[in-house]
Coordinates of C-alpha atoms (C1' of nucleotides) in Angstrom, one line a residue:
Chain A
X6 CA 67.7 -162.4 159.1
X7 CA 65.8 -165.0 157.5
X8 CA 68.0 -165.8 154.7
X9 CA 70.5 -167.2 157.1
X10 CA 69.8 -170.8 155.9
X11 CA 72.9 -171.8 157.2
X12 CA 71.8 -175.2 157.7
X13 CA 71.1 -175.9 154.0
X14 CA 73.8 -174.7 152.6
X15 CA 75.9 -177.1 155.3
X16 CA 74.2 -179.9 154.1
X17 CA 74.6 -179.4 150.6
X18 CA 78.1 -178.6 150.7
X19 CA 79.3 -181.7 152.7
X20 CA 82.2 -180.4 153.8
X21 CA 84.6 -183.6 154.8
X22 CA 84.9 -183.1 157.9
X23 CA 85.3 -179.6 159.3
X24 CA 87.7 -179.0 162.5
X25 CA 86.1 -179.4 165.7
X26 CA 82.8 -179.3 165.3
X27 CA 80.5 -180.9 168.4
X28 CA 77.0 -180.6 166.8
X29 CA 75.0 -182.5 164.0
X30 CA 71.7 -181.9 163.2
X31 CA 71.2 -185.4 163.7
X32 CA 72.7 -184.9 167.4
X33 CA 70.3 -182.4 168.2
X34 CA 67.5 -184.1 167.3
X35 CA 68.3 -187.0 169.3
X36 CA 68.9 -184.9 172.4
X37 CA 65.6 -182.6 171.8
X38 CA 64.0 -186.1 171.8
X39 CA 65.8 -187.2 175.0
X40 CA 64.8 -184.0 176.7
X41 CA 61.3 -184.3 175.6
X42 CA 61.1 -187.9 176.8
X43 CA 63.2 -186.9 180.1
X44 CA 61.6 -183.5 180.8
X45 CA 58.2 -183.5 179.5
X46 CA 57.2 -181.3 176.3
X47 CA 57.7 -178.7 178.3
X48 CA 61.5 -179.3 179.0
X49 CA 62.3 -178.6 175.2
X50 CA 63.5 -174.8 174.8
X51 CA 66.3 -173.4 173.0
X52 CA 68.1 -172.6 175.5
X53 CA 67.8 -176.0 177.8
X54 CA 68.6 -177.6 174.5
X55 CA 71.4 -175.4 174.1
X56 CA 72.6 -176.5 177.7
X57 CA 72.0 -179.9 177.6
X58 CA 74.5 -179.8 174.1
X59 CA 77.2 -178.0 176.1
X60 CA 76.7 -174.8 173.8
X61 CA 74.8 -171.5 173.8
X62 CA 71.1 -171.3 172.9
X63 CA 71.6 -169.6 169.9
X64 CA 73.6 -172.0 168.1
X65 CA 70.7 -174.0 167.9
X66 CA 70.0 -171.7 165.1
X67 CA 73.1 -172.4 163.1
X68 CA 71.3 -175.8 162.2
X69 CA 67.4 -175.1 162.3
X70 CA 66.1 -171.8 161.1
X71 CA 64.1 -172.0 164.2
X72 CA 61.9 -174.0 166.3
X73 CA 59.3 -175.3 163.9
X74 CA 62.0 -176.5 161.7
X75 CA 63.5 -178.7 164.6
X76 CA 59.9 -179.6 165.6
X77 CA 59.7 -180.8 161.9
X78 CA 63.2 -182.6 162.1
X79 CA 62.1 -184.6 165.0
X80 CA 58.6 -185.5 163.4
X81 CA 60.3 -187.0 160.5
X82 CA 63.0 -188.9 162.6
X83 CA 59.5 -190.6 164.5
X84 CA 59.1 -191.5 160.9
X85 CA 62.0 -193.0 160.0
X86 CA 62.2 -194.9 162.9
X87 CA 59.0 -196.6 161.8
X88 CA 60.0 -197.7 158.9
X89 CA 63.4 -198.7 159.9
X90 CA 65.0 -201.8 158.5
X91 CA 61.3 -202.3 157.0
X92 CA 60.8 -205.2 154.6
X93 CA 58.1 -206.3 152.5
X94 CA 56.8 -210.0 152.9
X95 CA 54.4 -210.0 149.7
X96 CA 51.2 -210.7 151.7
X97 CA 49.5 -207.2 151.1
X98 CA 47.6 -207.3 154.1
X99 CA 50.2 -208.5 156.6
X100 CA 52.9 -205.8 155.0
X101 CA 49.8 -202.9 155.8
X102 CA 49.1 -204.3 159.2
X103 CA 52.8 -204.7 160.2
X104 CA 53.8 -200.9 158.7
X105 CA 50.4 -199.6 160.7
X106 CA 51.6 -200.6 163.4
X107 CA 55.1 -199.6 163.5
X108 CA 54.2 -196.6 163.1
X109 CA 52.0 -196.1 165.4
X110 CA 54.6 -197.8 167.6
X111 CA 57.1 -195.2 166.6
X112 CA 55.1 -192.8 168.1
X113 CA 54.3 -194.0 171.2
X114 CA 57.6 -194.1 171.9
X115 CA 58.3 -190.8 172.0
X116 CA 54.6 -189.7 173.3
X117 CA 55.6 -186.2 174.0
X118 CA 58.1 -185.4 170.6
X119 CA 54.9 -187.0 169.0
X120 CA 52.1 -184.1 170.6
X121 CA 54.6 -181.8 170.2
X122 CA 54.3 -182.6 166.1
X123 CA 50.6 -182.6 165.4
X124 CA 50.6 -180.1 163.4
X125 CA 53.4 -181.2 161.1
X126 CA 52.9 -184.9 160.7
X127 CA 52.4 -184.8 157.1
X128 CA 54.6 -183.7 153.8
X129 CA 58.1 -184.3 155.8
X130 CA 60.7 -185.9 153.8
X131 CA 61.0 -189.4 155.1
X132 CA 57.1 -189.8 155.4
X133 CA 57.0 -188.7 151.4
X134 CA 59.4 -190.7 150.6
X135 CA 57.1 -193.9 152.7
X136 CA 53.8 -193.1 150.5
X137 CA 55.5 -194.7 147.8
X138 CA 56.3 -198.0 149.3
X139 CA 53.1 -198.6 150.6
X140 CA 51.2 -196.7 147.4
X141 CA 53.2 -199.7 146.1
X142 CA 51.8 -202.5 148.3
X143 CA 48.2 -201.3 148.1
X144 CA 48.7 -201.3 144.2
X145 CA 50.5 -204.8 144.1
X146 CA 47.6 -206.2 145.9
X147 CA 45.4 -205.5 142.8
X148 CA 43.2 -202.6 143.3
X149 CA 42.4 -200.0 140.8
X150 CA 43.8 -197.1 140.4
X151 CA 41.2 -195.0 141.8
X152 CA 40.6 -198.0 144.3
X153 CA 44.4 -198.0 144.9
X154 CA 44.6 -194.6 145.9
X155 CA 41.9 -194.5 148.4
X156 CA 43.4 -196.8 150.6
X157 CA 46.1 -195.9 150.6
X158 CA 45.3 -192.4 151.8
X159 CA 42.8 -193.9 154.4
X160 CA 45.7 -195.9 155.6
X161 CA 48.5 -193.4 156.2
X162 CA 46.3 -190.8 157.6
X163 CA 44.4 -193.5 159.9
X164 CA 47.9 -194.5 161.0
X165 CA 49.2 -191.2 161.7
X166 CA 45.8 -190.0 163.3
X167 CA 45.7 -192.1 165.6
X168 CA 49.0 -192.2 166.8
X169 CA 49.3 -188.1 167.6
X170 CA 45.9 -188.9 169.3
X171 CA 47.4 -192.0 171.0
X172 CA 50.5 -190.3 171.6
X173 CA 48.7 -187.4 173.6
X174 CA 46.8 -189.7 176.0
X175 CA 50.3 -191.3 176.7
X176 CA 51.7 -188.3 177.5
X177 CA 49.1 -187.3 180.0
X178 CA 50.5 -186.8 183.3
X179 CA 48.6 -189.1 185.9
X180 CA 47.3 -185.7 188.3
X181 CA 45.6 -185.3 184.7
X182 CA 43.9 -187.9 184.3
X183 CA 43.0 -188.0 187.9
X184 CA 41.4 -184.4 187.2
X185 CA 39.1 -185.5 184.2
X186 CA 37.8 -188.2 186.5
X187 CA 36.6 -185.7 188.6
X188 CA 35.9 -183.8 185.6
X189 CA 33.7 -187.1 184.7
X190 CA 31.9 -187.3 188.3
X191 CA 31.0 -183.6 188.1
X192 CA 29.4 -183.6 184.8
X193 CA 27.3 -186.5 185.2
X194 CA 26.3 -184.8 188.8
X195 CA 25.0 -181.8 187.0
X196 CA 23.5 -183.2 183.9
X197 CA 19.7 -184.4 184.2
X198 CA 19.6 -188.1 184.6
X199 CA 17.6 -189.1 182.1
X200 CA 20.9 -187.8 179.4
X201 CA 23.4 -190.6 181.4
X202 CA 21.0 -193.9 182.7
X203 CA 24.3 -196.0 182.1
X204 CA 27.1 -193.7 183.8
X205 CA 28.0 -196.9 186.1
X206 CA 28.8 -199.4 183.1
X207 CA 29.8 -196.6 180.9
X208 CA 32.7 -194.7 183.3
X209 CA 34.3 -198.0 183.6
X210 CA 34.8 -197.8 179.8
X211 CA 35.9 -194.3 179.6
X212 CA 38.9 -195.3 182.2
X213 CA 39.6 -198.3 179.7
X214 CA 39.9 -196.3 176.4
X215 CA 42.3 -194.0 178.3
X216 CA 44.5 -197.1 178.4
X217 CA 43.9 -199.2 175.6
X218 CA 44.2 -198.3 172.7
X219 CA 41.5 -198.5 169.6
X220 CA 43.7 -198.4 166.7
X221 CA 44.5 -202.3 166.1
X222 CA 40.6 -202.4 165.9
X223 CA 40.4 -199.7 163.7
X224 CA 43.2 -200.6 161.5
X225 CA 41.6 -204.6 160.9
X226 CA 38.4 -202.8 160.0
X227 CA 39.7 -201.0 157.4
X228 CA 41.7 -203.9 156.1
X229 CA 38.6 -206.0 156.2
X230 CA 36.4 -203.6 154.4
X231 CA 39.2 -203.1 152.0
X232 CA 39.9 -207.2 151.5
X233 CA 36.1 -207.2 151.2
X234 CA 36.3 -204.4 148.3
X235 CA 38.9 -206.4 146.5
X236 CA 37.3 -210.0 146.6
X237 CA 33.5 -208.6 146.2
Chain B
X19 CA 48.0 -169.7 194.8
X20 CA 47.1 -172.9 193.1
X21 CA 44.2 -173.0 195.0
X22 CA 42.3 -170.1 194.2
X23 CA 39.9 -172.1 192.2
X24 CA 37.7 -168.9 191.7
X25 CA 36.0 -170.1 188.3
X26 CA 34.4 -173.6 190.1
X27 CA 33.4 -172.1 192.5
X28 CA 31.3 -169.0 191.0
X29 CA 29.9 -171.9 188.7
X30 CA 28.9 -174.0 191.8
X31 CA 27.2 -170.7 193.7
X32 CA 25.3 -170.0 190.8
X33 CA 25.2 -166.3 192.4
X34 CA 21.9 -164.9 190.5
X35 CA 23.3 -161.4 188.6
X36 CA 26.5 -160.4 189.6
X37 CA 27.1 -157.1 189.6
X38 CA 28.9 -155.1 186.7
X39 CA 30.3 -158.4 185.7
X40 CA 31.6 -157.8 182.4
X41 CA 33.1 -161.7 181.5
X42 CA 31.6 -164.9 181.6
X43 CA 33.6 -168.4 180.7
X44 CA 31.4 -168.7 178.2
X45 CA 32.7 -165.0 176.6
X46 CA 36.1 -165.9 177.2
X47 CA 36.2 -168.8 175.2
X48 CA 34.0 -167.5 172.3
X49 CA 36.8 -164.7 172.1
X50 CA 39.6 -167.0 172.2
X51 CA 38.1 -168.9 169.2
X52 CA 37.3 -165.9 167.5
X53 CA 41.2 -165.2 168.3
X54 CA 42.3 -168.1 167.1
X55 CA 40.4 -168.0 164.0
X56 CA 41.6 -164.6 163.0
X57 CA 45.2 -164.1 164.2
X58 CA 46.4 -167.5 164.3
X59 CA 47.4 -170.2 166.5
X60 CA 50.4 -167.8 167.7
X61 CA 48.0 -165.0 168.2
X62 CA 46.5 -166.5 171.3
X63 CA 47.8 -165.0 174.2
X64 CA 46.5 -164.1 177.5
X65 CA 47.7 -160.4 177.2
X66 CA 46.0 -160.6 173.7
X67 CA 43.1 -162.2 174.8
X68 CA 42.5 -159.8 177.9
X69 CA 43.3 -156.7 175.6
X70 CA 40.3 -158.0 172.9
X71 CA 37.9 -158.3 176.2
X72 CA 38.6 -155.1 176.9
X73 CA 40.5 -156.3 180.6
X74 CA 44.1 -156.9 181.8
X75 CA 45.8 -160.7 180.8
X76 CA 45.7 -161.3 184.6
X77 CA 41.9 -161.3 184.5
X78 CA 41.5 -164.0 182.8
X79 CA 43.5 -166.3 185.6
X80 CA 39.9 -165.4 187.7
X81 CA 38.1 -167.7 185.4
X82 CA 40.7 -170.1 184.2
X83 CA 43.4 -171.7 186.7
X84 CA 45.8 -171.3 183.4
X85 CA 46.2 -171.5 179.9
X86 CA 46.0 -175.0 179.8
X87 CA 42.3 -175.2 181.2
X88 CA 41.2 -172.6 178.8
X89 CA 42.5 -174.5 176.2
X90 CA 40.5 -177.4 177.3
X91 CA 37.1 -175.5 177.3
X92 CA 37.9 -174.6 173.7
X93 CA 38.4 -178.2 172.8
X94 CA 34.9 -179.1 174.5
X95 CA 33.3 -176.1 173.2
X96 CA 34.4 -178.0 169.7
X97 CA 32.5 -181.0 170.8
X98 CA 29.9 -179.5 172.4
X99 CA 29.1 -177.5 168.3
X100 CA 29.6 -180.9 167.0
X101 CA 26.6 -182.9 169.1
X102 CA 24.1 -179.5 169.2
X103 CA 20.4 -180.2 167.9
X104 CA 21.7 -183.8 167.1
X105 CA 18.8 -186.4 167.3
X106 CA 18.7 -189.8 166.4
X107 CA 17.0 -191.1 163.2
X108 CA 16.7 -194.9 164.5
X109 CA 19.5 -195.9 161.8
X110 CA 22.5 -196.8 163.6
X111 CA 24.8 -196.6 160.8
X112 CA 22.9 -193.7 159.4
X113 CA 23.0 -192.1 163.0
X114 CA 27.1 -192.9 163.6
X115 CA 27.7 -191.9 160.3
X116 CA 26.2 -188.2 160.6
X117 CA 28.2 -187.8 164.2
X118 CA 31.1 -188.7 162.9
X119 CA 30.9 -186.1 159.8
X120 CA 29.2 -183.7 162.3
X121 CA 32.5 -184.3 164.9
X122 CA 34.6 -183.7 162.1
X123 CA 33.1 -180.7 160.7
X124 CA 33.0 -179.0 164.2
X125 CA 36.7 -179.2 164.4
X126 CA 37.7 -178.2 161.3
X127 CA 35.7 -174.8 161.5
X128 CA 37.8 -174.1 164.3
X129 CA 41.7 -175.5 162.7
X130 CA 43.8 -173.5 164.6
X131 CA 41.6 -174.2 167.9
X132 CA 41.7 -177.9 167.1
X133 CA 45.3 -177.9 166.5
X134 CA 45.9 -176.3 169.6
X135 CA 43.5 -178.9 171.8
X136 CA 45.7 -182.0 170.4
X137 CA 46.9 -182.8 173.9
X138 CA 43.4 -182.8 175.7
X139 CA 41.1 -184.5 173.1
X140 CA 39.6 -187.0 175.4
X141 CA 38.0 -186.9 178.6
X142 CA 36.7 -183.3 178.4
X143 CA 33.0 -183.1 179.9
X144 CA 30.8 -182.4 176.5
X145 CA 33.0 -185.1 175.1
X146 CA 31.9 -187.9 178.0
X147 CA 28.4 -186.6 177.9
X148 CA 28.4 -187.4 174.1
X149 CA 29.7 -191.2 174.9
X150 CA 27.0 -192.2 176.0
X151 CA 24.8 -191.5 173.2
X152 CA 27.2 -193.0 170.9
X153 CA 27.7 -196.4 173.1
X154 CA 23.3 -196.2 173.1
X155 CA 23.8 -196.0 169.2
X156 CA 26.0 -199.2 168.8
X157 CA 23.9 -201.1 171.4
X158 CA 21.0 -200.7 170.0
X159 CA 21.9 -201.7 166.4
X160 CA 22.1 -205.5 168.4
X161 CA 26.1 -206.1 169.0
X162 CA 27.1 -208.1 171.5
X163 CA 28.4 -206.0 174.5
X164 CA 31.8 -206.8 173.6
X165 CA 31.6 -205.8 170.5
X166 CA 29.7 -202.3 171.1
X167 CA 32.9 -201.5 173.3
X168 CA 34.8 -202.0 170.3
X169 CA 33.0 -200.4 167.5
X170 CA 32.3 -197.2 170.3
X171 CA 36.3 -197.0 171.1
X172 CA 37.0 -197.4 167.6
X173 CA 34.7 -195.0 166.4
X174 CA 34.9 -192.2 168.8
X175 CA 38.9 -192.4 168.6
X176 CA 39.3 -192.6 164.7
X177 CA 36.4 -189.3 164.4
X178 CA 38.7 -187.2 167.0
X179 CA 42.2 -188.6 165.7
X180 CA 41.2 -187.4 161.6
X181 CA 39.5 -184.1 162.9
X182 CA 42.8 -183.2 164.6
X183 CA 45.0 -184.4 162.0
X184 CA 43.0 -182.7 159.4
X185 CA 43.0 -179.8 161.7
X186 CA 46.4 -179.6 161.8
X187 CA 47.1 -179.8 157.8
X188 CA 44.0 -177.5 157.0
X189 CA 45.7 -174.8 160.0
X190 CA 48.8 -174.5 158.2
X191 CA 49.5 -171.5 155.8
X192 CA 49.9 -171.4 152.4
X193 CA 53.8 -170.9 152.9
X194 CA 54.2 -174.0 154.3
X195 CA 52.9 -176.3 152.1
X196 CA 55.2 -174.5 149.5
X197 CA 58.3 -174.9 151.8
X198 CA 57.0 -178.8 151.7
X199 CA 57.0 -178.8 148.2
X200 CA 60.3 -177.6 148.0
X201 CA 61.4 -180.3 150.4
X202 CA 59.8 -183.3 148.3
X203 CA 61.6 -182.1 145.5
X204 CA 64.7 -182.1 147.3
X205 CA 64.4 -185.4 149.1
X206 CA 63.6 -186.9 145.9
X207 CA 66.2 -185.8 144.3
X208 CA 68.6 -186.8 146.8
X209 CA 67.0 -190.7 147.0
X210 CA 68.5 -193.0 144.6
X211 CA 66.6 -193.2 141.8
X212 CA 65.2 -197.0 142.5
X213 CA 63.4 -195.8 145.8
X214 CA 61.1 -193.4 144.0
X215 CA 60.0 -194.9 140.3
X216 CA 56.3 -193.4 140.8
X217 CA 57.6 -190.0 141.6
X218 CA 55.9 -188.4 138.7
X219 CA 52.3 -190.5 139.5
X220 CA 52.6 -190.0 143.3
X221 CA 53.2 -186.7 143.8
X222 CA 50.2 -185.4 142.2
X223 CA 48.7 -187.9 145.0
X224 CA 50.2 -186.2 147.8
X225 CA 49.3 -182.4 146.7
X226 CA 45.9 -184.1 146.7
X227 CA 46.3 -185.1 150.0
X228 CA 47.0 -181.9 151.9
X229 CA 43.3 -181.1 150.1
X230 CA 41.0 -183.8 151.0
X231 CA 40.3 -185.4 153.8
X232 CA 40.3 -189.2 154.2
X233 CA 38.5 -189.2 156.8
X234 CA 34.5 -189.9 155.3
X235 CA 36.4 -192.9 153.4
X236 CA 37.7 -194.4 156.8
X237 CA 34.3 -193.9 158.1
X238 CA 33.0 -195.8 155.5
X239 CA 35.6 -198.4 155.7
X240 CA 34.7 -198.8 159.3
X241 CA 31.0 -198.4 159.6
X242 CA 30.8 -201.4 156.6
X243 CA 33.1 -203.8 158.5
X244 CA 31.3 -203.0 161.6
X245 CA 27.9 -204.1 159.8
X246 CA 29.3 -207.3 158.0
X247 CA 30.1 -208.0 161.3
X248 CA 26.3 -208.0 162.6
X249 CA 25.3 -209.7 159.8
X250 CA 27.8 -212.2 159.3
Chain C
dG3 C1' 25.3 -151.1 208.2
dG4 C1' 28.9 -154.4 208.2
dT5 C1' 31.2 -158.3 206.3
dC6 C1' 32.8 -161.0 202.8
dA7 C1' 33.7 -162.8 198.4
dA8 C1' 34.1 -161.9 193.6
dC9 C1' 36.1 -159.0 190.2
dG10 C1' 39.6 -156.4 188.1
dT11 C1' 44.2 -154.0 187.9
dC12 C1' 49.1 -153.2 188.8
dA13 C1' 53.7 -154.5 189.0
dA14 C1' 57.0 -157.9 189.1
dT15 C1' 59.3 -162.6 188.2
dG16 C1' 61.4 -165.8 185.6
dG17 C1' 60.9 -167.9 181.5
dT18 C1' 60.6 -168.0 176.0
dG19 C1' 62.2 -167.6 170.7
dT20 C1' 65.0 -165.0 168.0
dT21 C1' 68.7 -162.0 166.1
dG22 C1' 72.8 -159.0 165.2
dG23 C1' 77.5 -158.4 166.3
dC24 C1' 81.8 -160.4 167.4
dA25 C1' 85.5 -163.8 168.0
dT26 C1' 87.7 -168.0 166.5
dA27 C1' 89.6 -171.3 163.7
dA28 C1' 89.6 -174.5 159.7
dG29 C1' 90.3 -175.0 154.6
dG30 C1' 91.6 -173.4 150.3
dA31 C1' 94.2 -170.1 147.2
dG32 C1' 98.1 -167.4 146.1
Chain D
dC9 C1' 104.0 -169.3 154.3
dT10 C1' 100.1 -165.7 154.3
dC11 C1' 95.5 -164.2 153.1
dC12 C1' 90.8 -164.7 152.9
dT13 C1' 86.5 -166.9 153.0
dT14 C1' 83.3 -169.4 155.7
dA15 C1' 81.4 -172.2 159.3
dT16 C1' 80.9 -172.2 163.9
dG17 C1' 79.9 -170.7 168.5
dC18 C1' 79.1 -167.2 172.2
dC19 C1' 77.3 -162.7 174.1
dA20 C1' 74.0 -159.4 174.9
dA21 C1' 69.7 -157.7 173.9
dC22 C1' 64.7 -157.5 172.4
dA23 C1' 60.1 -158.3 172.7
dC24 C1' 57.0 -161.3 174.4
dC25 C1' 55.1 -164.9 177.2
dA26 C1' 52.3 -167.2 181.5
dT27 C1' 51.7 -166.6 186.1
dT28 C1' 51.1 -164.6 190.7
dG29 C1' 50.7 -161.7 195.0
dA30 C1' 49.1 -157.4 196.8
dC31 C1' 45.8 -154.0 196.4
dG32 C1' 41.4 -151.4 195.5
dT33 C1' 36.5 -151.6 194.5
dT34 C1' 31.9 -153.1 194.4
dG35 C1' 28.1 -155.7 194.8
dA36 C1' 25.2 -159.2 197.6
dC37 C1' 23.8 -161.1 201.8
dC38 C1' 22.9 -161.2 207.1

DNA sequence: GGTCAACGTCAATGGTGTTGGCATAAGGAG
DNA sequence: CTCCTTATGCCAACACCATTGACGTTGACC
């Protein structure tokens, strides 16, 4: 039944400390994030969880109403790790660049957990309760209002974009990427030449943005254009 | 056996008819998108997905080696909407700034699809084919080499990162943004009041971000750096 | 006409998320 | 102390999943 929201109701309670209870949400969180990052995203599954907890699979659902609520759990703990022990310097630009990139660094940390929570990266509580800290930097920095606002959405969703996408070339296997190459050789063998005159200084680059990153750029180009916004 | 690679090779033979051949890759992924779009990410299955082609689920292992290969022809099928009939005006920033909506667009017709191809964004052959045009783009508007690596990776990265994120928020149903609502609420009320002074002026601002998209603003922020770049 | 490869089906395997029912034990109430 | 509520955990079961090996069929080519 649905309306088993035993997990709620535990948390709201706050029992002291009930008798011998082994699990916490926050203990199955961190070992779903240790299996993801030992197992591959494949390795998370109620019942290996369960395992790996020393309980049944089921009892996962005593503390998540089910698998996208864990998947969610462990989204917002990426979060919180980002902002972790965070503190504001006063230089507007530097704070934006610093959180940018902790985030992103969050992420990449836990390259699988992170794939795993595309499709929930936004509206979880810790990463709500983030907007207003750095809704407050962009505002302190003296943009307008509608100015303000902007930016800061540009910012968050830039940051969080490009670390699931990040996140997912990490988390790769190597046989993969191996296979696009191949992938690579055979479209450029079948496509008329005249489409790909530069394959031999371009395929070189495609390797390299499988490695390297492009949000650092991206993130000082929006700063730029946004420092050029507020001096102009 | 892993190495019945039937699919490569029928597209390498390039037999002329086939006989009573009822499927085609190309039919198989049309119907998985039409899937996709219709029933949901959940509804793709290959039992599903044989049964709406009229076959058996094991069929569709003839032309895919899994599910994970399909999935990556639906991704490039994406790209492949996003760069059709595309030509080149001459304006570079006009021209980057049109692919990048156009990328954008293409996924988010397809949100469930593009949610789905998170994990194998980059690297698919449409998607290298299109590099190349995009690297010709920056070259030509006269950066120096270094540079057009740059503002390519940056570019490319930051139009596939907000398609999927956007993807991924536009994908999910109505019930779950509610359910997120409900969690703001409750995580702000749990925060000490001093974390969240601006709740009354920022949630309005995060309601408005499940709506829009931040991604023609990033675009902006980036193709105007990029071009006080070549002119500074 | 004979051979072979592509195509499609069948049945089976070992996994998955999820749930209802049952047992246990702690904490509070009397 | 006893009773009762409630959280907790396990068991068994359900429906579904991706994947594969063996098997027939049918067309195309030599």
């Amino acid at each position: 039944m649905a309306k088993r929201v035993v997990p709620e109701s535990a948390r709201r309670r706050r029992r002291p400390t009930k008798r011998g209870q082994v699990l916490t949400h926050a203990l199955i969180v961190e070992t779903a994030l240790r299996m993801l990052r030992e197992h591959g995203a494949d390795g998370l599954s109620a019942r290996r969880l369960g395992l790996a907890l020393g309980a049944d699979a089921s009892t996962v659902y005593r503390y998540f109403r089910g698998m996208d609520d864990l998947i969610l759990a462990i989204a917002d703990e990426l979060f919180r790790h980002a902002m972790e022990d965070w503190r504001a310097t006063g230089d507007w630009r530097a704070d934006l660049r610093d959180l940018g990139l902790r985030i992103h660094h969050a992420y990449l940390a836990h390259p699988q957990a992170a794939v795993l929570t595309a499709s929930r990266v936004t509206g979880r509580p810790n990463e709500v309760a983030g907007d207003e800290t750095i809704l407050g930097i962009v505002r302190g920095a003296g943009f307008a209002d509608a100015d303000a606002v902007r930016i800061y959405h540009a910012f968050i969703d830039q940051s969080l974009a490009f670390a699931i996408l990040d996140a997912a070339t990490l988390a790769l296997p190597k046989a993969a990427r191996e296979a696009d190459e191949e992938v690579w050789r055979d479209t450029y063998a079948r496509l008329p030449a005249s489409t790909h005159p530069n394959i031999a200084a371009t395929a070189p680059l495609l390797v390299a943005r499988m490695n390297d990153s492009a949000y650092p750029t991206a993130l000082d180009m929006l700063l730029s254009s946004a420092s050029a916004q507020l001096t102009g």
